[in-house]
PDB file of N, CA and C in Angstrom:
ATOM      1  N   UNK A  20      34.796  68.158   4.138  1.00  0.00           N
ATOM      2  CA  UNK A  20      34.646  68.085   2.700  1.00  0.00           C
ATOM      3  C   UNK A  20      34.360  69.491   2.154  1.00  0.00           C
ATOM      4  N   UNK A  21      35.053  69.867   1.106  1.00  0.00           N
ATOM      5  CA  UNK A  21      34.892  71.199   0.511  1.00  0.00           C
ATOM      6  C   UNK A  21      33.582  71.285  -0.258  1.00  0.00           C
ATOM      7  N   UNK A  22      32.980  72.453  -0.181  1.00  0.00           N
ATOM      8  CA  UNK A  22      31.755  72.702  -0.926  1.00  0.00           C
ATOM      9  C   UNK A  22      32.119  73.322  -2.269  1.00  0.00           C
ATOM     10  N   UNK A  23      31.582  72.779  -3.342  1.00  0.00           N
ATOM     11  CA  UNK A  23      31.834  73.319  -4.672  1.00  0.00           C
ATOM     12  C   UNK A  23      30.770  74.343  -5.000  1.00  0.00           C
ATOM     13  N   UNK A  24      31.214  75.539  -5.377  1.00  0.00           N
ATOM     14  CA  UNK A  24      30.289  76.600  -5.756  1.00  0.00           C
ATOM     15  C   UNK A  24      29.960  76.488  -7.236  1.00  0.00           C
ATOM     16  N   UNK A  25      28.759  76.935  -7.628  1.00  0.00           N
ATOM     17  CA  UNK A  25      28.417  76.930  -9.054  1.00  0.00           C
ATOM     18  C   UNK A  25      29.406  77.790  -9.836  1.00  0.00           C
ATOM     19  N   UNK A  26      29.586  77.466 -11.096  1.00  0.00           N
ATOM     20  CA  UNK A  26      30.554  78.166 -11.937  1.00  0.00           C
ATOM     21  C   UNK A  26      29.868  78.631 -13.214  1.00  0.00           C
ATOM     22  N   UNK A  27      30.249  79.822 -13.660  1.00  0.00           N
ATOM     23  CA  UNK A  27      29.792  80.355 -14.939  1.00  0.00           C
ATOM     24  C   UNK A  27      31.038  80.570 -15.789  1.00  0.00           C
ATOM     25  N   UNK A  28      31.023  80.088 -17.023  1.00  0.00           N
ATOM     26  CA  UNK A  28      32.158  80.291 -17.916  1.00  0.00           C
ATOM     27  C   UNK A  28      31.675  80.882 -19.230  1.00  0.00           C
ATOM     28  N   UNK A  29      32.570  81.551 -19.918  1.00  0.00           N
ATOM     29  CA  UNK A  29      32.236  82.122 -21.223  1.00  0.00           C
ATOM     30  C   UNK A  29      33.475  82.099 -22.106  1.00  0.00           C
ATOM     31  N   UNK A  30      33.285  81.733 -23.341  1.00  0.00           N
ATOM     32  CA  UNK A  30      34.363  81.816 -24.327  1.00  0.00           C
ATOM     33  C   UNK A  30      34.159  83.107 -25.103  1.00  0.00           C
ATOM     34  N   UNK A  31      35.226  83.868 -25.240  1.00  0.00           N
ATOM     35  CA  UNK A  31      35.148  85.149 -25.937  1.00  0.00           C
ATOM     36  C   UNK A  31      36.293  85.259 -26.936  1.00  0.00           C
ATOM     37  N   UNK A  32      36.110  86.133 -27.915  1.00  0.00           N
ATOM     38  CA  UNK A  32      37.194  86.360 -28.867  1.00  0.00           C
ATOM     39  C   UNK A  32      38.259  87.259 -28.229  1.00  0.00           C
ATOM     40  N   UNK A  33      39.375  87.394 -28.903  1.00  0.00           N
ATOM     41  CA  UNK A  33      40.509  88.141 -28.366  1.00  0.00           C
ATOM     42  C   UNK A  33      40.149  89.606 -28.133  1.00  0.00           C
ATOM     43  N   UNK A  34      39.393  90.201 -29.050  1.00  0.00           N
ATOM     44  CA  UNK A  34      39.017  91.611 -28.888  1.00  0.00           C
ATOM     45  C   UNK A  34      38.176  91.824 -27.631  1.00  0.00           C
ATOM     46  N   UNK A  35      37.255  90.906 -27.372  1.00  0.00           N
ATOM     47  CA  UNK A  35      36.419  91.011 -26.175  1.00  0.00           C
ATOM     48  C   UNK A  35      37.256  90.827 -24.922  1.00  0.00           C
ATOM     49  N   UNK A  36      38.175  89.893 -24.943  1.00  0.00           N
ATOM     50  CA  UNK A  36      39.049  89.690 -23.781  1.00  0.00           C
ATOM     51  C   UNK A  36      39.896  90.931 -23.529  1.00  0.00           C
ATOM     52  N   UNK A  37      40.428  91.518 -24.585  1.00  0.00           N
ATOM     53  CA  UNK A  37      41.227  92.740 -24.431  1.00  0.00           C
ATOM     54  C   UNK A  37      40.387  93.872 -23.851  1.00  0.00           C
ATOM     55  N   UNK A  38      39.166  94.017 -24.350  1.00  0.00           N
ATOM     56  CA  UNK A  38      38.254  95.051 -23.860  1.00  0.00           C
ATOM     57  C   UNK A  38      37.970  94.864 -22.372  1.00  0.00           C
ATOM     58  N   UNK A  39      37.651  93.634 -21.982  1.00  0.00           N
ATOM     59  CA  UNK A  39      37.340  93.348 -20.580  1.00  0.00           C
ATOM     60  C   UNK A  39      38.567  93.515 -19.685  1.00  0.00           C
ATOM     61  N   UNK A  40      39.728  93.125 -20.180  1.00  0.00           N
ATOM     62  CA  UNK A  40      40.964  93.299 -19.415  1.00  0.00           C
ATOM     63  C   UNK A  40      41.232  94.773 -19.155  1.00  0.00           C
ATOM     64  N   UNK A  41      41.081  95.589 -20.184  1.00  0.00           N
ATOM     65  CA  UNK A  41      41.309  97.031 -20.045  1.00  0.00           C
ATOM     66  C   UNK A  41      40.305  97.645 -19.076  1.00  0.00           C
ATOM     67  N   UNK A  42      39.030  97.289 -19.226  1.00  0.00           N
ATOM     68  CA  UNK A  42      37.991  97.835 -18.347  1.00  0.00           C
ATOM     69  C   UNK A  42      38.215  97.407 -16.900  1.00  0.00           C
ATOM     70  N   UNK A  43      38.592  96.160 -16.686  1.00  0.00           N
ATOM     71  CA  UNK A  43      38.848  95.671 -15.328  1.00  0.00           C
ATOM     72  C   UNK A  43      39.995  96.447 -14.687  1.00  0.00           C
ATOM     73  N   UNK A  44      41.041  96.698 -15.450  1.00  0.00           N
ATOM     74  CA  UNK A  44      42.187  97.448 -14.927  1.00  0.00           C
ATOM     75  C   UNK A  44      41.790  98.880 -14.585  1.00  0.00           C
ATOM     76  N   UNK A  45      41.039  99.523 -15.473  1.00  0.00           N
ATOM     77  CA  UNK A  45      40.593 100.897 -15.228  1.00  0.00           C
ATOM     78  C   UNK A  45      39.710 100.966 -13.987  1.00  0.00           C
ATOM     79  N   UNK A  46      38.858  99.953 -13.810  1.00  0.00           N
ATOM     80  CA  UNK A  46      37.949  99.915 -12.667  1.00  0.00           C
ATOM     81  C   UNK A  46      38.649  99.495 -11.377  1.00  0.00           C
ATOM     82  N   UNK A  47      39.909  99.109 -11.473  1.00  0.00           N
ATOM     83  CA  UNK A  47      40.649  98.690 -10.285  1.00  0.00           C
ATOM     84  C   UNK A  47      40.285  97.301  -9.803  1.00  0.00           C
ATOM     85  N   UNK A  48      39.730  96.502 -10.685  1.00  0.00           N
ATOM     86  CA  UNK A  48      39.350  95.136 -10.320  1.00  0.00           C
ATOM     87  C   UNK A  48      40.573  94.231 -10.437  1.00  0.00           C
ATOM     88  N   UNK A  49      40.669  93.232  -9.567  1.00  0.00           N
ATOM     89  CA  UNK A  49      41.847  92.362  -9.592  1.00  0.00           C
ATOM     90  C   UNK A  49      41.878  91.384 -10.768  1.00  0.00           C
ATOM     91  N   UNK A  50      40.729  91.177 -11.430  1.00  0.00           N
ATOM     92  CA  UNK A  50      40.688  90.214 -12.535  1.00  0.00           C
ATOM     93  C   UNK A  50      39.503  90.504 -13.445  1.00  0.00           C
ATOM     94  N   UNK A  51      39.553  89.927 -14.637  1.00  0.00           N
ATOM     95  CA  UNK A  51      38.413  90.020 -15.553  1.00  0.00           C
ATOM     96  C   UNK A  51      37.199  89.375 -14.898  1.00  0.00           C
ATOM     97  N   UNK A  52      37.425  88.250 -14.252  1.00  0.00           N
ATOM     98  CA  UNK A  52      36.331  87.530 -13.610  1.00  0.00           C
ATOM     99  C   UNK A  52      35.604  88.422 -12.605  1.00  0.00           C
ATOM    100  N   UNK A  53      36.352  89.128 -11.783  1.00  0.00           N
ATOM    101  CA  UNK A  53      35.748  90.037 -10.804  1.00  0.00           C
ATOM    102  C   UNK A  53      34.950  91.132 -11.490  1.00  0.00           C
ATOM    103  N   UNK A  54      35.515  91.681 -12.564  1.00  0.00           N
ATOM    104  CA  UNK A  54      34.845  92.750 -13.301  1.00  0.00           C
ATOM    105  C   UNK A  54      33.541  92.256 -13.924  1.00  0.00           C
ATOM    106  N   UNK A  55      33.600  91.121 -14.605  1.00  0.00           N
ATOM    107  CA  UNK A  55      32.414  90.581 -15.273  1.00  0.00           C
ATOM    108  C   UNK A  55      31.341  90.220 -14.253  1.00  0.00           C
ATOM    109  N   UNK A  56      31.731  89.609 -13.155  1.00  0.00           N
ATOM    110  CA  UNK A  56      30.768  89.247 -12.117  1.00  0.00           C
ATOM    111  C   UNK A  56      30.105  90.486 -11.528  1.00  0.00           C
ATOM    112  N   UNK A  57      30.885  91.503 -11.231  1.00  0.00           N
ATOM    113  CA  UNK A  57      30.350  92.747 -10.685  1.00  0.00           C
ATOM    114  C   UNK A  57      29.372  93.398 -11.661  1.00  0.00           C
ATOM    115  N   UNK A  58      29.762  93.468 -12.933  1.00  0.00           N
ATOM    116  CA  UNK A  58      28.902  94.079 -13.951  1.00  0.00           C
ATOM    117  C   UNK A  58      27.619  93.276 -14.143  1.00  0.00           C
ATOM    118  N   UNK A  59      27.728  91.958 -14.130  1.00  0.00           N
ATOM    119  CA  UNK A  59      26.549  91.110 -14.312  1.00  0.00           C
ATOM    120  C   UNK A  59      25.578  91.246 -13.145  1.00  0.00           C
ATOM    121  N   UNK A  60      26.092  91.299 -11.933  1.00  0.00           N
ATOM    122  CA  UNK A  60      25.234  91.462 -10.756  1.00  0.00           C
ATOM    123  C   UNK A  60      24.526  92.807 -10.808  1.00  0.00           C
ATOM    124  N   UNK A  61      25.268  93.862 -11.142  1.00  0.00           N
ATOM    125  CA  UNK A  61      24.673  95.198 -11.235  1.00  0.00           C
ATOM    126  C   UNK A  61      23.562  95.228 -12.283  1.00  0.00           C
ATOM    127  N   UNK A  62      23.816  94.650 -13.441  1.00  0.00           N
ATOM    128  CA  UNK A  62      22.817  94.634 -14.515  1.00  0.00           C
ATOM    129  C   UNK A  62      21.610  93.788 -14.121  1.00  0.00           C
ATOM    130  N   UNK A  63      21.836  92.658 -13.495  1.00  0.00           N
ATOM    131  CA  UNK A  63      20.737  91.793 -13.066  1.00  0.00           C
ATOM    132  C   UNK A  63      19.821  92.517 -12.083  1.00  0.00           C
ATOM    133  N   UNK A  64      20.413  93.248 -11.149  1.00  0.00           N
ATOM    134  CA  UNK A  64      19.610  94.012 -10.182  1.00  0.00           C
ATOM    135  C   UNK A  64      18.788  95.082 -10.885  1.00  0.00           C
ATOM    136  N   UNK A  65      19.384  95.759 -11.877  1.00  0.00           N
ATOM    137  CA  UNK A  65      18.657  96.790 -12.623  1.00  0.00           C
ATOM    138  C   UNK A  65      17.468  96.193 -13.369  1.00  0.00           C
ATOM    139  N   UNK A  66      17.677  95.071 -14.013  1.00  0.00           N
ATOM    140  CA  UNK A  66      16.609  94.413 -14.771  1.00  0.00           C
ATOM    141  C   UNK A  66      15.474  94.005 -13.843  1.00  0.00           C
ATOM    142  N   UNK A  67      15.808  93.428 -12.703  1.00  0.00           N
ATOM    143  CA  UNK A  67      14.791  92.990 -11.744  1.00  0.00           C
ATOM    144  C   UNK A  67      14.041  94.181 -11.168  1.00  0.00           C
ATOM    145  N   UNK A  68      14.766  95.239 -10.806  1.00  0.00           N
ATOM    146  CA  UNK A  68      14.111  96.438 -10.269  1.00  0.00           C
ATOM    147  C   UNK A  68      13.175  97.060 -11.298  1.00  0.00           C
ATOM    148  N   UNK A  69      13.610  97.140 -12.557  1.00  0.00           N
ATOM    149  CA  UNK A  69      12.779  97.707 -13.616  1.00  0.00           C
ATOM    150  C   UNK A  69      11.519  96.864 -13.823  1.00  0.00           C
ATOM    151  N   UNK A  70      11.672  95.557 -13.812  1.00  0.00           N
ATOM    152  CA  UNK A  70      10.531  94.658 -13.984  1.00  0.00           C
ATOM    153  C   UNK A  70       9.539  94.823 -12.836  1.00  0.00           C
ATOM    154  N   UNK A  71      10.040  94.929 -11.613  1.00  0.00           N
ATOM    155  CA  UNK A  71       9.162  95.073 -10.454  1.00  0.00           C
ATOM    156  C   UNK A  71       8.471  96.427 -10.457  1.00  0.00           C
ATOM    157  N   UNK A  72       9.127  97.452 -10.971  1.00  0.00           N
ATOM    158  CA  UNK A  72       8.526  98.787 -11.031  1.00  0.00           C
ATOM    159  C   UNK A  72       7.385  98.833 -12.037  1.00  0.00           C
ATOM    160  N   UNK A  73       7.435  97.991 -13.054  1.00  0.00           N
ATOM    161  CA  UNK A  73       6.392  97.970 -14.079  1.00  0.00           C
ATOM    162  C   UNK A  73       5.145  97.222 -13.632  1.00  0.00           C
ATOM    163  N   UNK A  74       5.244  96.463 -12.574  1.00  0.00           N
ATOM    164  CA  UNK A  74       4.091  95.675 -12.101  1.00  0.00           C
ATOM    165  C   UNK A  74       3.173  96.504 -11.251  1.00  0.00           C
TER     166      UNK A  74
END
């Protein structure tokens, strides 16, 4: 039986999609999804590290 992974979705306007598509291509990412996931993980780590440094 296949395991279903959690999913995150977002609805965006056309300008945001165009921006993300362009950035993903420049970054050499295979898809917008890959780009957004990579950026979100990087930002999440920064936020957590900053919070831990303040404690």
